Coordinates of N, CA and C in Angstrom, one line a residue:
X1 N -4.7 -14.1 -28.3 CA -4.2 -14.9 -27.2 C -4.6 -14.2 -25.9
X2 N -5.1 -15.0 -25.0 CA -5.5 -14.5 -23.7 C -4.3 -14.6 -22.7
X3 N -3.7 -13.5 -22.3 CA -2.6 -13.5 -21.4 C -3.0 -13.3 -19.9
X4 N -2.5 -14.1 -19.0 CA -3.0 -14.0 -17.6 C -2.7 -12.6 -17.0
X5 N -1.6 -11.9 -17.4 CA -1.3 -10.6 -16.9 C -2.4 -9.6 -17.2
X6 N -3.0 -9.8 -18.4 CA -4.1 -8.9 -18.9 C -5.3 -9.0 -18.0
X7 N -5.5 -10.1 -17.3 CA -6.7 -10.3 -16.5 C -6.6 -9.8 -15.1
X8 N -5.4 -9.3 -14.7 CA -5.1 -8.8 -13.4 C -5.5 -7.3 -13.4
X9 N -6.4 -7.0 -12.5 CA -6.8 -5.5 -12.4 C -5.7 -4.8 -11.7
X10 N -4.6 -4.4 -12.3 CA -3.5 -3.7 -11.6 C -3.9 -2.2 -11.5
X11 N -4.8 -1.8 -12.2 CA -5.2 -0.4 -12.1 C -6.7 -0.4 -11.8
X12 N -7.0 -0.5 -10.5 CA -8.4 -0.6 -10.1 C -9.1 0.8 -10.2
X13 N -10.4 0.8 -10.5 CA -11.0 2.1 -10.6 C -11.0 2.7 -9.2
X14 N -11.0 4.0 -9.1 CA -11.1 4.6 -7.8 C -12.3 4.2 -7.1
X15 N -12.3 3.7 -5.8 CA -13.5 3.2 -5.2 C -14.1 4.3 -4.3
X16 N -13.4 5.4 -4.1 CA -13.9 6.5 -3.3 C -14.4 6.1 -1.9
X17 N -13.9 5.0 -1.4 CA -14.2 4.6 0.0 C -13.4 5.3 1.0
X18 N -12.2 5.8 0.6 CA -11.3 6.4 1.6 C -11.9 7.7 2.1
X19 N -11.8 7.9 3.4 CA -12.2 9.2 4.0 C -11.2 10.2 3.7
X20 N -11.5 11.4 4.0 CA -10.6 12.5 3.8 C -9.4 12.3 4.8
X21 N -9.7 11.8 5.9 CA -8.6 11.5 6.9 C -7.7 10.5 6.3
X22 N -8.2 9.4 5.8 CA -7.3 8.3 5.2 C -6.5 8.9 4.1
X23 N -7.1 9.7 3.2 CA -6.4 10.2 2.1 C -5.2 11.2 2.6
X24 N -5.5 11.9 3.7 CA -4.5 12.8 4.2 C -3.3 11.9 4.8
X25 N -3.7 10.9 5.5 CA -2.6 10.0 6.1 C -1.8 9.4 5.0
X26 N -2.4 8.9 3.9 CA -1.7 8.4 2.8 C -0.7 9.4 2.2
X27 N -1.2 10.6 2.0 CA -0.3 11.6 1.4 C 0.9 11.9 2.3
X28 N 0.7 12.1 3.5 CA 1.8 12.4 4.5 C 2.8 11.2 4.6
X29 N 2.2 10.0 4.6 CA 3.1 8.8 4.7 C 3.9 8.6 3.4
X30 N 3.3 8.8 2.2 CA 4.0 8.7 1.0 C 5.2 9.7 0.9
X31 N 5.0 10.9 1.5 CA 6.1 11.9 1.6 C 7.2 11.3 2.5
X32 N 6.9 10.7 3.6 CA 7.9 10.1 4.5 C 8.6 9.0 3.7
X33 N 7.9 8.1 3.1 CA 8.5 7.0 2.4 C 9.4 7.5 1.3
X34 N 9.0 8.6 0.5 CA 9.9 9.1 -0.5 C 11.2 9.7 0.1
X35 N 11.1 10.3 1.3 CA 12.3 10.8 1.9 C 13.2 9.7 2.4
X36 N 12.7 8.5 2.5 CA 13.5 7.4 2.9 C 14.0 6.6 1.7
X37 N 13.8 7.1 0.5 CA 14.2 6.4 -0.7 C 13.3 5.5 -1.4
X38 N 12.0 5.5 -1.0 CA 11.0 4.6 -1.6 C 10.1 5.3 -2.6
X39 N 9.7 4.5 -3.6 CA 8.6 5.0 -4.5 C 7.3 4.2 -4.0
X40 N 6.2 4.9 -4.1 CA 5.0 4.4 -3.5 C 3.9 4.2 -4.6
X41 N 3.1 3.2 -4.4 CA 1.9 3.1 -5.2 C 0.7 2.8 -4.1
X42 N -0.4 3.5 -4.4 CA -1.6 3.3 -3.5 C -2.5 2.3 -4.1
X43 N -3.2 1.6 -3.2 CA -4.3 0.7 -3.7 C -3.8 -0.3 -4.7
X44 N -2.7 -0.9 -4.4 CA -2.1 -2.0 -5.2 C -2.7 -3.3 -4.9
X45 N -3.4 -4.0 -5.9 CA -3.9 -5.3 -5.8 C -2.8 -6.3 -5.5
X46 N -2.9 -7.1 -4.6 CA -1.9 -8.1 -4.3 C -2.2 -9.5 -4.9
X47 N -1.3 -10.4 -5.0 CA -1.6 -11.7 -5.6 C -2.7 -12.4 -4.9
X48 N -2.9 -12.1 -3.6 CA -3.9 -12.8 -2.8 C -5.4 -12.3 -3.1
X49 N -5.5 -11.2 -3.9 CA -6.7 -10.6 -4.1 C -7.1 -9.4 -3.3
X50 N -6.3 -9.2 -2.2 CA -6.5 -8.1 -1.4 C -5.9 -6.9 -2.0
X51 N -6.2 -5.7 -1.5 CA -5.6 -4.5 -2.0 C -4.9 -3.7 -0.9
X52 N -3.6 -3.5 -1.1 CA -2.8 -2.8 0.0 C -3.0 -1.3 -0.1
X53 N -3.1 -0.6 0.9 CA -3.2 0.9 0.9 C -2.0 1.6 0.3
X54 N -0.8 1.2 0.8 CA 0.4 1.8 0.2 C 1.4 0.7 0.1
X55 N 2.0 0.6 -1.1 CA 3.1 -0.4 -1.3 C 4.3 0.5 -1.7
X56 N 5.5 0.3 -1.0 CA 6.7 1.0 -1.2 C 7.8 0.2 -1.7
X57 N 8.6 0.6 -2.6 CA 9.7 -0.2 -3.2 C 10.9 0.7 -3.3
X58 N 12.1 0.3 -2.8 CA 13.3 1.1 -2.9 C 14.3 0.4 -3.9
X59 N 15.4 1.1 -4.1 CA 16.4 0.6 -5.1 C 17.1 -0.7 -4.7
X60 N 17.0 -1.1 -3.5 CA 17.5 -2.4 -3.0 C 16.5 -3.5 -3.2
X61 N 15.3 -3.1 -3.7 CA 14.2 -4.1 -3.9 C 13.5 -4.4 -2.7
X62 N 13.6 -3.7 -1.6 CA 12.8 -3.9 -0.4 C 11.4 -3.5 -0.6
X63 N 10.5 -4.2 -0.1 CA 9.1 -3.9 -0.2 C 8.5 -3.7 1.1
X64 N 7.8 -2.6 1.3 CA 7.1 -2.3 2.6 C 5.6 -2.1 2.2
X65 N 4.8 -2.5 3.1 CA 3.3 -2.3 2.9 C 2.9 -1.5 4.1
X66 N 2.1 -0.4 3.9 CA 1.6 0.4 4.9 C 0.1 0.3 4.9
X67 N -0.5 -0.1 6.0 CA -2.0 -0.2 6.1 C -2.4 1.1 6.8
X68 N -3.3 1.8 6.3 CA -3.8 3.1 6.8 C -5.0 2.9 7.6
X69 N -5.0 3.5 8.8 CA -6.1 3.4 9.7 C -6.6 4.8 10.1
X70 N -7.8 5.1 9.9 CA -8.3 6.5 10.2 C -9.0 6.6 11.5
X71 N -9.3 5.4 12.2 CA -10.1 5.4 13.4 C -9.9 4.1 14.1
X72 N -10.3 4.1 15.4 CA -10.2 2.8 16.2 C -11.1 1.8 15.5
X73 N -12.3 2.3 15.1 CA -13.3 1.4 14.4 C -12.7 0.8 13.2
X74 N -12.0 1.6 12.4 CA -11.4 1.1 11.2 C -10.4 -0.1 11.5
X75 N -9.6 0.0 12.5 CA -8.7 -1.0 12.9 C -9.5 -2.3 13.4
X76 N -10.4 -2.0 14.2 CA -11.2 -3.2 14.8 C -12.0 -4.0 13.7
X77 N -12.4 -3.3 12.7 CA -13.1 -3.9 11.6 C -12.2 -4.7 10.6
X78 N -10.9 -4.4 10.6 CA -10.0 -4.9 9.7 C -9.5 -6.3 10.2
X79 N -9.9 -7.3 9.5 CA -9.4 -8.7 9.8 C -8.4 -9.2 8.7
X80 N -8.1 -8.4 7.8 CA -7.3 -8.9 6.6 C -5.8 -8.4 6.6
X81 N -5.4 -7.6 7.5 CA -4.1 -7.0 7.5 C -3.0 -8.1 7.7
X82 N -3.3 -9.2 8.4 CA -2.3 -10.3 8.6 C -1.9 -10.8 7.2
X83 N -2.7 -10.8 6.2 CA -2.5 -11.4 5.0 C -1.4 -10.6 4.2
X84 N -1.2 -9.3 4.5 CA -0.3 -8.4 3.8 C 1.1 -8.8 4.1
X85 N 1.4 -9.4 5.2 CA 2.8 -9.7 5.6 C 3.4 -10.7 4.6
X86 N 2.7 -11.5 4.0 CA 3.3 -12.5 3.0 C 3.8 -11.8 1.8
X87 N 3.5 -10.5 1.6 CA 3.8 -9.8 0.4 C 4.8 -8.6 0.6
X88 N 5.4 -8.6 1.8 CA 6.3 -7.5 2.0 C 7.4 -7.9 3.0
X89 N 8.5 -7.1 3.0 CA 9.6 -7.3 4.0 C 9.3 -6.6 5.3
X90 N 8.5 -5.6 5.3 CA 8.1 -4.9 6.6 C 6.7 -4.4 6.4
X91 N 5.9 -4.5 7.6 CA 4.5 -4.1 7.5 C 4.3 -3.0 8.6
X92 N 3.6 -1.9 8.2 CA 3.4 -0.8 9.0 C 1.9 -0.4 9.1
X93 N 1.6 0.3 10.1 CA 0.3 1.0 10.2 C 0.6 2.4 10.2
X94 N -0.2 3.2 9.5 CA -0.1 4.7 9.5 C -1.4 5.2 10.0
X95 N -1.4 6.2 10.8 CA -2.6 6.7 11.5 C -2.3 8.1 12.0
X96 N -3.3 8.8 12.4 CA -3.2 10.2 12.9 C -2.7 10.2 14.4
X97 N -2.2 11.3 14.9 CA -1.8 11.4 16.2 C -3.0 11.3 17.2
X98 N -4.2 11.3 16.7 CA -5.4 11.1 17.6 C -5.6 9.7 18.1
X99 N -4.9 8.7 17.4 CA -5.1 7.3 17.8 C -4.0 6.9 18.7
X100 N -4.3 6.1 19.7 CA -3.2 5.6 20.6 C -2.4 4.5 20.0
X101 N -1.1 4.6 20.1 CA -0.2 3.6 19.6 C -0.4 2.1 20.1
X102 N -1.0 2.1 21.4 CA -1.1 0.8 22.1 C -2.2 -0.1 21.4
X103 N -3.1 0.4 20.5 CA -4.1 -0.4 20.0 C -3.6 -1.2 18.8
X104 N -2.4 -0.9 18.3 CA -1.8 -1.6 17.1 C -1.0 -2.8 17.5
X105 N -1.0 -3.8 16.6 CA -0.2 -5.0 16.9 C 1.3 -4.6 17.2
X106 N 1.9 -5.3 18.1 CA 3.3 -5.1 18.5 C 4.3 -5.5 17.4
X107 N 4.0 -6.4 16.5 CA 4.9 -6.8 15.5 C 4.8 -6.1 14.2
X108 N 4.3 -4.8 14.2 CA 4.3 -4.0 13.1 C 4.9 -2.7 13.4
X109 N 5.3 -2.0 12.3 CA 5.8 -0.6 12.5 C 4.7 0.4 12.6
X110 N 5.0 1.6 13.2 CA 3.9 2.6 13.4 C 4.4 3.9 12.8
X111 N 3.5 4.5 12.0 CA 3.8 5.8 11.3 C 2.7 6.7 11.7
X112 N 3.0 7.9 12.3 CA 2.0 8.9 12.6 C 2.1 9.9 11.6
X113 N 0.9 10.2 11.0 CA 0.9 11.1 9.8 C -0.3 12.1 9.8
X114 N 0.0 13.1 9.0 CA -1.1 14.0 8.6 C -0.9 14.3 7.1
X115 N -1.7 15.2 6.6 CA -1.6 15.5 5.1 C -0.3 16.1 4.7
X116 N 0.5 16.6 5.5 CA 1.8 17.3 5.2 C 3.0 16.5 5.4
X117 N 2.9 15.4 6.2 CA 4.2 14.6 6.4 C 3.9 13.6 7.5
X118 N 4.9 12.9 7.9 CA 4.8 11.8 8.8 C 6.1 11.5 9.5
X119 N 6.0 10.8 10.6 CA 7.2 10.4 11.2 C 7.1 8.9 11.7
X120 N 8.3 8.2 11.7 CA 8.2 6.8 12.0 C 8.2 6.8 13.6
X121 N 7.1 6.3 14.1 CA 7.1 6.2 15.6 C 7.9 5.0 16.0
X122 N 7.8 3.9 15.3 CA 8.6 2.7 15.6 C 8.8 1.9 14.3
X123 N 10.0 1.3 14.1 CA 10.3 0.5 13.0 C 9.5 -0.8 13.0
X124 N 9.3 -1.3 11.8 CA 8.6 -2.6 11.7 C 9.8 -3.7 11.7
X125 N 9.5 -4.8 12.3 CA 10.5 -5.9 12.2 C 10.6 -6.4 10.8
X126 N 11.8 -6.8 10.4 CA 12.0 -7.3 9.1 C 11.7 -8.8 9.0
X127 N 10.9 -9.2 8.0 CA 10.7 -10.6 7.7 C 10.8 -10.7 6.2
X128 N 11.9 -11.0 5.7 CA 12.2 -11.1 4.3 C 11.3 -12.0 3.5
X129 N 10.8 -11.6 2.4 CA 9.9 -12.4 1.6 C 10.8 -13.3 0.7
X130 N 10.2 -14.4 0.2 CA 10.9 -15.3 -0.7 C 11.2 -14.6 -2.1
X131 N 12.2 -15.0 -2.7 CA 12.6 -14.4 -4.0 C 11.5 -14.4 -5.0
X132 N 10.8 -15.4 -5.1 CA 9.7 -15.5 -6.1 C 8.6 -14.5 -5.8
X133 N 8.3 -14.4 -4.5 CA 7.3 -13.4 -4.1 C 7.8 -12.0 -4.4
X134 N 9.1 -11.7 -4.1 CA 9.6 -10.4 -4.4 C 9.6 -10.0 -5.8
X135 N 9.9 -11.0 -6.7 CA 9.8 -10.8 -8.2 C 8.4 -10.5 -8.6
X136 N 7.4 -11.3 -8.1 CA 6.0 -11.1 -8.4 C 5.5 -9.7 -8.0
X137 N 5.9 -9.3 -6.8 CA 5.5 -8.0 -6.3 C 6.2 -6.8 -7.0
X138 N 7.4 -7.0 -7.4 CA 8.1 -6.0 -8.1 C 7.6 -5.8 -9.5
X139 N 7.2 -6.9 -10.2 CA 6.6 -6.8 -11.5 C 5.2 -6.2 -11.4
X140 N 4.5 -6.6 -10.4 CA 3.1 -6.0 -10.2 C 3.2 -4.5 -9.9
X141 N 4.2 -4.1 -9.1 CA 4.4 -2.7 -8.8 C 4.8 -1.9 -10.1
X142 N 5.7 -2.4 -10.9 CA 6.1 -1.8 -12.1 C 5.0 -1.7 -13.1
X143 N 4.3 -2.8 -13.3 CA 3.2 -2.7 -14.3 C 2.1 -1.8 -13.9
X144 N 1.7 -1.8 -12.6 CA 0.7 -0.8 -12.1 C 1.2 0.6 -12.3
X145 N 2.4 0.9 -12.0 CA 2.9 2.3 -12.1 C 2.9 2.7 -13.6
X146 N 3.3 1.8 -14.5 CA 3.4 2.1 -15.9 C 1.9 2.3 -16.4
X147 N 1.1 1.4 -16.1 CA -0.3 1.6 -16.6 C -1.0 2.8 -16.0
X148 N -0.7 3.2 -14.8 CA -1.3 4.4 -14.3 C -0.8 5.7 -15.0
X149 N 0.5 5.7 -15.4 CA 1.1 6.8 -16.1 C 0.5 6.8 -17.5
X150 N 0.4 5.6 -18.2 CA -0.2 5.5 -19.5 C -1.6 6.0 -19.5
X151 N -2.4 5.6 -18.4 CA -3.7 6.0 -18.4 C -3.9 7.6 -18.3
X152 N -2.9 8.2 -17.7 CA -2.9 9.7 -17.6 C -2.6 10.3 -19.0
X153 N -1.6 9.7 -19.7 CA -1.3 10.2 -21.0 C -2.3 9.9 -22.1
X154 N -3.0 8.7 -22.0 CA -3.9 8.3 -23.0 C -5.2 7.7 -22.3
X155 N -6.0 8.5 -21.7 CA -7.2 7.9 -21.0 C -8.1 7.0 -21.8
X156 N -8.3 7.4 -23.1 CA -9.2 6.6 -23.9 C -8.6 5.3 -24.3
X157 N -7.3 5.1 -24.3 CA -6.6 3.9 -24.7 C -6.6 2.9 -23.6
X158 N -7.2 3.2 -22.5 CA -7.2 2.2 -21.4 C -8.6 1.9 -20.8
X159 N -9.6 2.1 -21.6 CA -10.9 1.9 -21.2 C -11.1 0.4 -20.8
X160 N -10.5 -0.5 -21.6 CA -10.8 -1.9 -21.4 C -10.3 -2.4 -20.1
X161 N -9.4 -1.8 -19.4 CA -9.0 -2.2 -18.0 C -10.1 -2.0 -17.0
X162 N -11.1 -1.2 -17.3 CA -12.2 -0.9 -16.4 C -13.3 -1.9 -16.5
X163 N -13.4 -2.6 -17.6 CA -14.5 -3.5 -17.9 C -14.2 -4.9 -17.5

């Protein structure tokens, strides 16, 4: 039997497109989010087909998406970040202290980060997602987390997800 969930690439292969700066920002931002009571997953495929840099989920079921920007050019080239808002309660940009805050959209939160930590420069406005979207994102988050752990425990047992 072919199940639709089996066809979703919840565990994408590492694409190695992220710069060292972007990886450092992600690490520091994930540390901040954990300190705020969130669990994080990086590079989570969304129902829209896009892939979010960081998706965070807390025990109340709140879902935050953080888009990582390592340079001004990275932000200017990104035309897809608007689509992430439909999949989260709050949308943030995370970046290094070298970038000016003024270049980021006003209706998003801002996180300034490095490899060792981050701080919330400004909160993102809340825009609660629909219950059906929340359920879909929560299931996607949980399945991806479990599959990633299983892949670590049994790498040979998950080869078919890469093909």
